[in-house]
Amino acid sequence: MTTVQNPEHPINHHGQLNSSSAPPALEARSIYKTFRERKQEIQVLDGLSLAVQPGQFVSIIGPSGSGKSTLFHIIGGLTAPDAGSIWMNGADVTGQKGRIAYMPQQPALFPWRTVLDNVLLPRELAGMDKEHTIQEARRWIERAGLSEFEQAYPHTLSGGMQQRTAFLRAMMSPHEVMCLDEPFSALDALTRSDMQHWLLDIWEENRRSVLMITHHIEEALLLSDTVYVLSSRPAQVLQKIDVPFPRPRRENILSDPAFLEMKGAISSMMREELKK
Ligand code: ADP
Ligand code: MG
């Protein structure tokens, strides 16, 4: 049977991505970055390349301090690369700000805004009507278990609740590509697992293009179509792994022998890398 490719839609009728039909939603091409401070030079990124196809969920796993957040700053136009470029949908957008939905590693909520007003901010900045989006924001807040805290200020929330609020704020961004920097790191194991399944459900409904940084191998495999494993600093791609498990994915894949084997392989790759 032949596969019909619809160039207008990133997902074909088999539920697979039409990777050949459209340029990547997001692409980093051969990024180099060295920080120079006083007499010290820290080379952070060493020709790093990766791509997120439209509607794909891609994760980056790498040792701490390897340059993952720096890559996100470069993608977001907050830091200039020494060499290399960032592309979105076939256009060079290197250095341009305000093109992605970005959840930074630190939640960076506005302290003078309530949870609801923080979540509404991206729509406000995009000049979209507040009344129109307030209902949608409330639905997200409810789905994240934060309804009771809608009118609370960030400093009164736990780290995990702040992270969930920052995540919702990224969800509300009108930009199609989401960059999530360790979105669940402040959550305890149980909440983290709940939030992973929550994100999985939401993503499978909406299919935005996502690039997520995580330390958590199981989380990366559960959520992603592709996982990039990075080396220690200066970061290069050690391996690009295509995750074959069909969607929708459920909790039971965590105990699938093929899943456990991939998890073990990535884990030993990372242990080897840390020994160097
Ligand atoms: P990761 O997110 O993978 O943990 P980062 O990208 O945050 O790593 O940092 C990588 C390295 O670059 C670290 O050694 C960090 O200290 C250094 N670094 C990050 N930002 C700067 C900066 N603005 N100036 C100097 N050094 C920096
Ligand atoms: Mg980081």
mmCIF file of C-alpha atoms and ligand atoms in Angstrom:
data_model
loop_
_atom_site.group_PDB
_atom_site.id
_atom_site.type_symbol
_atom_site.label_atom_id
_atom_site.label_comp_id
_atom_site.label_asym_id
_atom_site.label_seq_id
_atom_site.Cartn_x
_atom_site.Cartn_y
_atom_site.Cartn_z
ATOM 1 C CA MET A 1 0.000 0.000 0.000
ATOM 2 C CA THR A 2 1.316 3.427 -0.846
ATOM 3 C CA THR A 3 1.299 6.283 1.610
ATOM 4 C CA VAL A 4 -0.526 9.412 0.564
ATOM 5 C CA GLN A 5 1.518 12.464 1.487
ATOM 6 C CA ASN A 6 -0.432 15.595 2.171
ATOM 7 C CA PRO A 7 1.954 18.553 2.088
ATOM 8 C CA GLU A 8 -0.544 20.724 3.964
ATOM 9 C CA HIS A 9 -0.573 18.446 6.974
ATOM 10 C CA PRO A 10 2.410 17.105 8.886
ATOM 11 C CA ILE A 11 0.641 13.849 9.829
ATOM 12 C CA ASN A 12 -0.352 11.400 7.093
ATOM 13 C CA HIS A 13 -3.337 9.072 7.324
ATOM 14 C CA HIS A 14 -1.232 6.395 9.034
ATOM 15 C CA GLY A 15 -0.633 8.830 11.846
ATOM 16 C CA GLN A 16 3.008 9.188 10.791
ATOM 17 C CA LEU A 17 4.883 12.363 10.081
ATOM 18 C CA ASN A 18 5.285 13.477 6.484
ATOM 19 C CA SER A 19 8.911 14.240 7.168
ATOM 20 C CA SER A 20 9.774 14.657 3.493
ATOM 21 C CA SER A 21 7.064 17.191 2.685
ATOM 22 C CA ALA A 22 7.889 20.200 4.840
ATOM 23 C CA PRO A 23 11.067 21.781 6.196
ATOM 24 C CA PRO A 24 11.705 21.221 9.908
ATOM 25 C CA ALA A 25 9.635 23.336 12.294
ATOM 26 C CA LEU A 26 12.921 24.052 14.078
ATOM 27 C CA GLU A 27 16.498 23.313 13.160
ATOM 28 C CA ALA A 28 19.838 24.098 14.754
ATOM 29 C CA ARG A 29 22.651 23.914 12.194
ATOM 30 C CA SER A 30 26.179 23.363 13.392
ATOM 31 C CA ILE A 31 26.070 25.642 16.430
ATOM 32 C CA TYR A 32 29.326 26.670 18.102
ATOM 33 C CA LYS A 33 29.557 28.692 21.303
ATOM 34 C CA THR A 34 32.425 29.577 23.606
ATOM 35 C CA PHE A 35 31.967 31.829 26.629
ATOM 36 C CA ARG A 36 34.887 34.123 27.364
ATOM 37 C CA GLU A 37 35.072 35.511 30.869
ATOM 38 C CA ARG A 38 38.159 37.343 32.104
ATOM 39 C CA LYS A 39 40.974 34.975 31.120
ATOM 40 C CA GLN A 40 38.819 31.878 31.025
ATOM 41 C CA GLU A 41 37.328 30.291 27.945
ATOM 42 C CA ILE A 42 34.565 27.730 28.213
ATOM 43 C CA GLN A 43 33.685 25.997 24.978
ATOM 44 C CA VAL A 44 30.073 24.937 25.414
ATOM 45 C CA LEU A 45 28.673 23.879 22.015
ATOM 46 C CA ASP A 46 30.806 22.122 19.441
ATOM 47 C CA GLY A 47 29.036 22.067 16.096
ATOM 48 C CA LEU A 48 25.706 20.896 17.434
ATOM 49 C CA SER A 49 22.924 20.157 14.940
ATOM 50 C CA LEU A 50 19.397 18.915 15.508
ATOM 51 C CA ALA A 51 15.954 19.151 13.953
ATOM 52 C CA VAL A 52 12.329 19.038 15.056
ATOM 53 C CA GLN A 53 9.938 18.071 12.252
ATOM 54 C CA PRO A 54 6.455 19.651 12.280
ATOM 55 C CA GLY A 55 4.312 18.043 14.973
ATOM 56 C CA GLN A 56 7.225 16.075 16.397
ATOM 57 C CA PHE A 57 8.155 15.681 20.067
ATOM 58 C CA VAL A 58 11.930 15.753 20.427
ATOM 59 C CA SER A 59 13.959 15.486 23.622
ATOM 60 C CA ILE A 60 17.533 16.374 24.482
ATOM 61 C CA ILE A 61 19.289 14.409 27.204
ATOM 62 C CA GLY A 62 22.757 15.381 28.312
ATOM 63 C CA PRO A 63 25.007 15.757 31.336
ATOM 64 C CA SER A 64 24.420 18.789 33.498
ATOM 65 C CA GLY A 65 26.576 21.727 32.393
ATOM 66 C CA SER A 66 26.862 20.376 28.856
ATOM 67 C CA GLY A 67 25.288 23.440 27.230
ATOM 68 C CA LYS A 68 21.616 22.482 26.858
ATOM 69 C CA SER A 69 20.154 25.698 28.274
ATOM 70 C CA THR A 70 22.694 27.689 26.253
ATOM 71 C CA LEU A 71 21.354 26.021 23.107
ATOM 72 C CA PHE A 72 17.831 27.140 24.089
ATOM 73 C CA HIS A 73 19.067 30.707 24.658
ATOM 74 C CA ILE A 74 20.530 30.623 21.148
ATOM 75 C CA ILE A 75 17.299 29.200 19.685
ATOM 76 C CA GLY A 76 15.328 31.929 21.467
ATOM 77 C CA GLY A 77 17.621 34.682 20.152
ATOM 78 C CA LEU A 78 18.820 35.597 23.668
ATOM 79 C CA THR A 79 22.437 34.532 23.073
ATOM 80 C CA ALA A 80 24.352 34.818 19.790
ATOM 81 C CA PRO A 81 26.142 31.697 18.511
ATOM 82 C CA ASP A 82 29.811 32.045 17.408
ATOM 83 C CA ALA A 83 28.927 30.057 14.284
ATOM 84 C CA GLY A 84 25.929 28.181 12.977
ATOM 85 C CA SER A 85 22.307 29.127 12.454
ATOM 86 C CA ILE A 86 18.750 28.532 13.645
ATOM 87 C CA TRP A 87 16.039 27.798 11.086
ATOM 88 C CA MET A 88 12.280 27.674 11.426
ATOM 89 C CA ASN A 89 10.063 26.393 8.618
ATOM 90 C CA GLY A 90 12.782 26.967 6.061
ATOM 91 C CA ALA A 91 13.768 30.502 7.143
ATOM 92 C CA ASP A 92 16.963 31.593 8.882
ATOM 93 C CA VAL A 93 15.817 33.114 12.194
ATOM 94 C CA THR A 94 19.184 33.262 13.974
ATOM 95 C CA GLY A 95 19.131 35.985 16.627
ATOM 96 C CA GLN A 96 15.407 36.656 16.307
ATOM 97 C CA LYS A 97 13.401 36.807 19.522
ATOM 98 C CA GLY A 98 9.738 36.073 20.140
ATOM 99 C CA ARG A 99 9.281 33.145 17.747
ATOM 100 C CA ILE A 100 8.943 30.229 20.155
ATOM 101 C CA ALA A 101 6.856 29.271 23.173
ATOM 102 C CA TYR A 102 9.623 29.032 25.732
ATOM 103 C CA MET A 103 9.590 27.568 29.215
ATOM 104 C CA PRO A 104 12.919 28.489 30.819
ATOM 105 C CA GLN A 105 14.664 26.289 33.387
ATOM 106 C CA GLN A 106 13.792 28.807 36.123
ATOM 107 C CA PRO A 107 10.030 29.481 36.031
ATOM 108 C CA ALA A 108 10.582 33.290 35.820
ATOM 109 C CA LEU A 109 6.983 34.155 36.679
ATOM 110 C CA PHE A 110 6.063 37.792 37.165
ATOM 111 C CA PRO A 111 5.731 38.229 40.941
ATOM 112 C CA TRP A 112 3.123 40.988 40.682
ATOM 113 C CA ARG A 113 0.830 38.878 38.500
ATOM 114 C CA THR A 114 -1.472 36.132 39.710
ATOM 115 C CA VAL A 115 -1.286 32.589 38.322
ATOM 116 C CA LEU A 116 -4.111 33.414 35.914
ATOM 117 C CA ASP A 117 -2.491 36.656 34.754
ATOM 118 C CA ASN A 118 0.877 34.966 34.272
ATOM 119 C CA VAL A 119 -0.771 32.281 32.144
ATOM 120 C CA LEU A 120 -2.623 34.929 30.109
ATOM 121 C CA LEU A 121 0.504 36.975 29.409
ATOM 122 C CA PRO A 122 1.558 35.460 26.044
ATOM 123 C CA ARG A 123 -1.901 36.132 24.599
ATOM 124 C CA GLU A 124 -1.856 39.659 25.978
ATOM 125 C CA LEU A 125 1.551 40.310 24.396
ATOM 126 C CA ALA A 126 0.230 38.953 21.114
ATOM 127 C CA GLY A 127 -2.570 41.517 21.367
ATOM 128 C CA MET A 128 -5.239 38.846 21.626
ATOM 129 C CA ASP A 129 -8.508 39.584 23.366
ATOM 130 C CA LYS A 130 -8.333 38.801 27.101
ATOM 131 C CA GLU A 131 -11.968 37.807 27.629
ATOM 132 C CA HIS A 132 -11.757 35.423 24.719
ATOM 133 C CA THR A 133 -8.727 33.551 26.093
ATOM 134 C CA ILE A 134 -9.599 33.663 29.783
ATOM 135 C CA GLN A 135 -11.913 30.666 29.466
ATOM 136 C CA GLU A 136 -9.194 28.657 27.762
ATOM 137 C CA ALA A 137 -6.639 29.652 30.398
ATOM 138 C CA ARG A 138 -9.037 28.552 33.150
ATOM 139 C CA ARG A 139 -9.493 25.172 31.475
ATOM 140 C CA TRP A 140 -5.718 24.643 31.328
ATOM 141 C CA ILE A 141 -5.333 25.767 34.922
ATOM 142 C CA GLU A 142 -7.966 23.253 35.940
ATOM 143 C CA ARG A 143 -6.306 20.471 33.939
ATOM 144 C CA ALA A 144 -3.040 21.265 35.763
ATOM 145 C CA GLY A 145 -4.765 21.019 39.156
ATOM 146 C CA LEU A 146 -4.206 24.696 39.946
ATOM 147 C CA SER A 147 -7.790 26.010 40.024
ATOM 148 C CA GLU A 148 -7.613 26.823 43.735
ATOM 149 C CA PHE A 149 -4.524 28.945 43.049
ATOM 150 C CA GLU A 150 -5.794 30.913 40.085
ATOM 151 C CA GLN A 151 -5.679 34.184 42.047
ATOM 152 C CA ALA A 152 -2.532 33.315 44.031
ATOM 153 C CA TYR A 153 0.785 35.125 43.541
ATOM 154 C CA PRO A 154 3.873 33.118 42.549
ATOM 155 C CA HIS A 155 5.747 33.549 45.864
ATOM 156 C CA THR A 156 2.950 31.726 47.691
ATOM 157 C CA LEU A 157 3.280 28.636 45.455
ATOM 158 C CA SER A 158 5.542 25.583 45.811
ATOM 159 C CA GLY A 159 8.344 25.132 43.265
ATOM 160 C CA GLY A 160 6.320 22.460 41.506
ATOM 161 C CA MET A 161 3.253 24.694 41.222
ATOM 162 C CA GLN A 162 5.391 27.537 39.872
ATOM 163 C CA GLN A 163 6.779 25.154 37.269
ATOM 164 C CA ARG A 164 3.291 24.045 36.256
ATOM 165 C CA THR A 165 2.244 27.696 35.905
ATOM 166 C CA ALA A 166 5.288 28.423 33.731
ATOM 167 C CA PHE A 167 4.406 25.389 31.650
ATOM 168 C CA LEU A 168 0.833 26.622 31.140
ATOM 169 C CA ARG A 169 2.157 30.034 30.163
ATOM 170 C CA ALA A 170 4.203 28.344 27.411
ATOM 171 C CA MET A 171 1.119 26.329 26.385
ATOM 172 C CA MET A 172 -0.822 29.585 25.942
ATOM 173 C CA SER A 173 1.783 31.058 23.629
ATOM 174 C CA PRO A 174 0.514 31.487 20.076
ATOM 175 C CA HIS A 175 3.837 30.157 18.733
ATOM 176 C CA GLU A 176 3.639 26.631 17.389
ATOM 177 C CA VAL A 177 7.112 25.467 18.483
ATOM 178 C CA MET A 178 7.532 24.877 22.222
ATOM 179 C CA CYS A 179 10.950 24.723 23.903
ATOM 180 C CA LEU A 180 10.729 23.245 27.396
ATOM 181 C CA ASP A 181 13.850 23.375 29.583
ATOM 182 C CA GLU A 182 13.564 20.625 32.205
ATOM 183 C CA PRO A 183 9.842 21.326 32.685
ATOM 184 C CA PHE A 184 9.251 18.867 35.529
ATOM 185 C CA SER A 185 12.538 19.015 37.441
ATOM 186 C CA ALA A 186 11.044 20.640 40.558
ATOM 187 C CA LEU A 187 8.279 18.067 40.910
ATOM 188 C CA ASP A 188 8.320 15.063 43.222
ATOM 189 C CA ALA A 189 8.274 11.646 41.537
ATOM 190 C CA LEU A 190 4.507 11.124 41.746
ATOM 191 C CA THR A 191 3.498 14.558 40.494
ATOM 192 C CA ARG A 192 6.161 14.269 37.839
ATOM 193 C CA SER A 193 4.669 11.038 36.564
ATOM 194 C CA ASP A 194 1.181 12.610 36.586
ATOM 195 C CA MET A 195 2.451 15.633 34.678
ATOM 196 C CA GLN A 196 4.235 13.446 32.111
ATOM 197 C CA HIS A 197 0.998 11.629 31.326
ATOM 198 C CA TRP A 198 -0.875 14.907 31.337
ATOM 199 C CA LEU A 199 1.586 16.359 28.826
ATOM 200 C CA LEU A 200 1.443 13.162 26.752
ATOM 201 C CA ASP A 201 -2.370 13.400 26.528
ATOM 202 C CA ILE A 202 -2.331 17.095 25.695
ATOM 203 C CA TRP A 203 0.414 16.714 23.144
ATOM 204 C CA GLU A 204 -1.234 13.756 21.434
ATOM 205 C CA GLU A 205 -4.404 15.888 21.156
ATOM 206 C CA ASN A 206 -2.659 19.011 19.827
ATOM 207 C CA ARG A 207 0.564 17.798 18.176
ATOM 208 C CA ARG A 208 2.621 20.922 18.540
ATOM 209 C CA SER A 209 6.302 20.781 17.671
ATOM 210 C CA VAL A 210 8.190 20.348 20.942
ATOM 211 C CA LEU A 211 11.860 20.400 21.905
ATOM 212 C CA MET A 212 12.305 19.356 25.548
ATOM 213 C CA ILE A 213 15.410 19.183 27.712
ATOM 214 C CA THR A 214 15.322 16.533 30.403
ATOM 215 C CA HIS A 215 17.655 14.480 32.619
ATOM 216 C CA HIS A 216 15.106 11.748 32.837
ATOM 217 C CA ILE A 217 15.623 8.948 30.294
ATOM 218 C CA GLU A 218 12.254 7.290 30.907
ATOM 219 C CA GLU A 219 10.450 10.622 30.501
ATOM 220 C CA ALA A 220 12.257 11.279 27.204
ATOM 221 C CA LEU A 221 11.370 7.844 25.818
ATOM 222 C CA LEU A 222 7.759 7.982 26.992
ATOM 223 C CA LEU A 223 7.084 11.346 25.354
ATOM 224 C CA SER A 224 9.372 11.598 22.344
ATOM 225 C CA ASP A 225 9.531 10.633 18.693
ATOM 226 C CA THR A 226 13.242 11.386 18.677
ATOM 227 C CA VAL A 227 15.816 11.660 21.469
ATOM 228 C CA TYR A 228 19.183 13.382 21.053
ATOM 229 C CA VAL A 229 21.799 12.236 23.549
ATOM 230 C CA LEU A 230 24.457 14.908 24.049
ATOM 231 C CA SER A 231 28.075 14.536 25.097
ATOM 232 C CA SER A 232 29.664 16.362 28.009
ATOM 233 C CA ARG A 233 30.834 19.922 27.354
ATOM 234 C CA PRO A 234 31.534 20.963 24.664
ATOM 235 C CA ALA A 235 28.268 19.399 23.562
ATOM 236 C CA GLN A 236 27.957 17.358 20.409
ATOM 237 C CA VAL A 237 25.249 14.883 19.474
ATOM 238 C CA LEU A 238 26.425 11.451 20.683
ATOM 239 C CA GLN A 239 23.413 9.713 19.221
ATOM 240 C CA LYS A 240 20.061 10.472 17.640
ATOM 241 C CA ILE A 241 17.510 7.850 18.594
ATOM 242 C CA ASP A 242 14.178 7.339 16.865
ATOM 243 C CA VAL A 243 11.658 6.066 19.385
ATOM 244 C CA PRO A 244 9.492 3.491 17.629
ATOM 245 C CA PHE A 245 6.611 2.953 20.058
ATOM 246 C CA PRO A 246 3.173 3.624 18.555
ATOM 247 C CA ARG A 247 0.824 6.319 19.821
ATOM 248 C CA PRO A 248 -1.231 6.921 21.779
ATOM 249 C CA ARG A 249 1.250 5.725 24.402
ATOM 250 C CA ARG A 250 0.163 4.648 27.821
ATOM 251 C CA GLU A 251 1.746 3.804 31.184
ATOM 252 C CA ASN A 252 2.140 0.118 30.162
ATOM 253 C CA ILE A 253 4.960 0.915 27.700
ATOM 254 C CA LEU A 254 7.217 1.648 30.687
ATOM 255 C CA SER A 255 7.472 -2.108 31.325
ATOM 256 C CA ASP A 256 7.701 -3.149 27.640
ATOM 257 C CA PRO A 257 10.974 -5.125 27.149
ATOM 258 C CA ALA A 258 11.902 -3.033 24.075
ATOM 259 C CA PHE A 259 11.357 0.155 26.105
ATOM 260 C CA LEU A 260 13.506 -1.144 28.970
ATOM 261 C CA GLU A 261 16.236 -2.123 26.549
ATOM 262 C CA MET A 262 16.392 1.373 25.026
ATOM 263 C CA LYS A 263 16.369 2.926 28.475
ATOM 264 C CA GLY A 264 19.282 0.682 29.519
ATOM 265 C CA ALA A 265 21.247 1.495 26.358
ATOM 266 C CA ILE A 266 20.909 5.262 26.851
ATOM 267 C CA SER A 267 21.748 4.950 30.509
ATOM 268 C CA SER A 268 25.009 3.082 29.820
ATOM 269 C CA MET A 269 25.889 5.522 27.028
ATOM 270 C CA MET A 270 25.541 8.373 29.527
ATOM 271 C CA ARG A 271 27.502 6.570 32.237
ATOM 272 C CA GLU A 272 30.339 5.992 29.747
ATOM 273 C CA GLU A 273 30.228 9.662 28.768
ATOM 274 C CA LEU A 274 30.495 10.803 32.401
ATOM 275 C CA LYS A 275 33.578 8.608 32.951
ATOM 276 C CA LYS A 276 35.518 10.476 30.228
HETATM 277 P P1 ADP B 1 23.071 22.772 30.977
HETATM 278 O O1 ADP B 1 21.794 23.466 30.714
HETATM 279 O O2 ADP B 1 23.376 21.663 30.008
HETATM 280 O O3 ADP B 1 23.208 22.297 32.383
HETATM 281 P P2 ADP B 1 24.254 25.422 30.494
HETATM 282 O O4 ADP B 1 23.975 25.675 29.068
HETATM 283 O O5 ADP B 1 23.389 26.090 31.493
HETATM 284 O O6 ADP B 1 24.283 23.826 30.737
HETATM 285 O O7 ADP B 1 25.747 25.812 30.810
HETATM 286 C C1 ADP B 1 26.860 25.230 30.123
HETATM 287 C C2 ADP B 1 28.153 25.876 30.595
HETATM 288 O O8 ADP B 1 28.224 27.214 30.138
HETATM 289 C C3 ADP B 1 28.306 25.933 32.113
HETATM 290 O O9 ADP B 1 29.638 25.657 32.428
HETATM 291 C C4 ADP B 1 27.954 27.377 32.427
HETATM 292 O O10 ADP B 1 28.623 27.789 33.586
HETATM 293 C C5 ADP B 1 28.444 28.102 31.211
HETATM 294 N N1 ADP B 1 27.675 29.330 30.936
HETATM 295 C C6 ADP B 1 26.350 29.386 30.659
HETATM 296 N N2 ADP B 1 25.952 30.653 30.425
HETATM 297 C C7 ADP B 1 27.061 31.418 30.568
HETATM 298 C C8 ADP B 1 27.317 32.828 30.429
HETATM 299 N N3 ADP B 1 26.349 33.695 30.101
HETATM 300 N N4 ADP B 1 28.588 33.256 30.639
HETATM 301 C C9 ADP B 1 29.566 32.385 30.960
HETATM 302 N N5 ADP B 1 29.416 31.053 31.091
HETATM 303 C C10 ADP B 1 28.167 30.564 30.895
HETATM 304 MG MG MG B 2 20.174 23.815 31.896
#
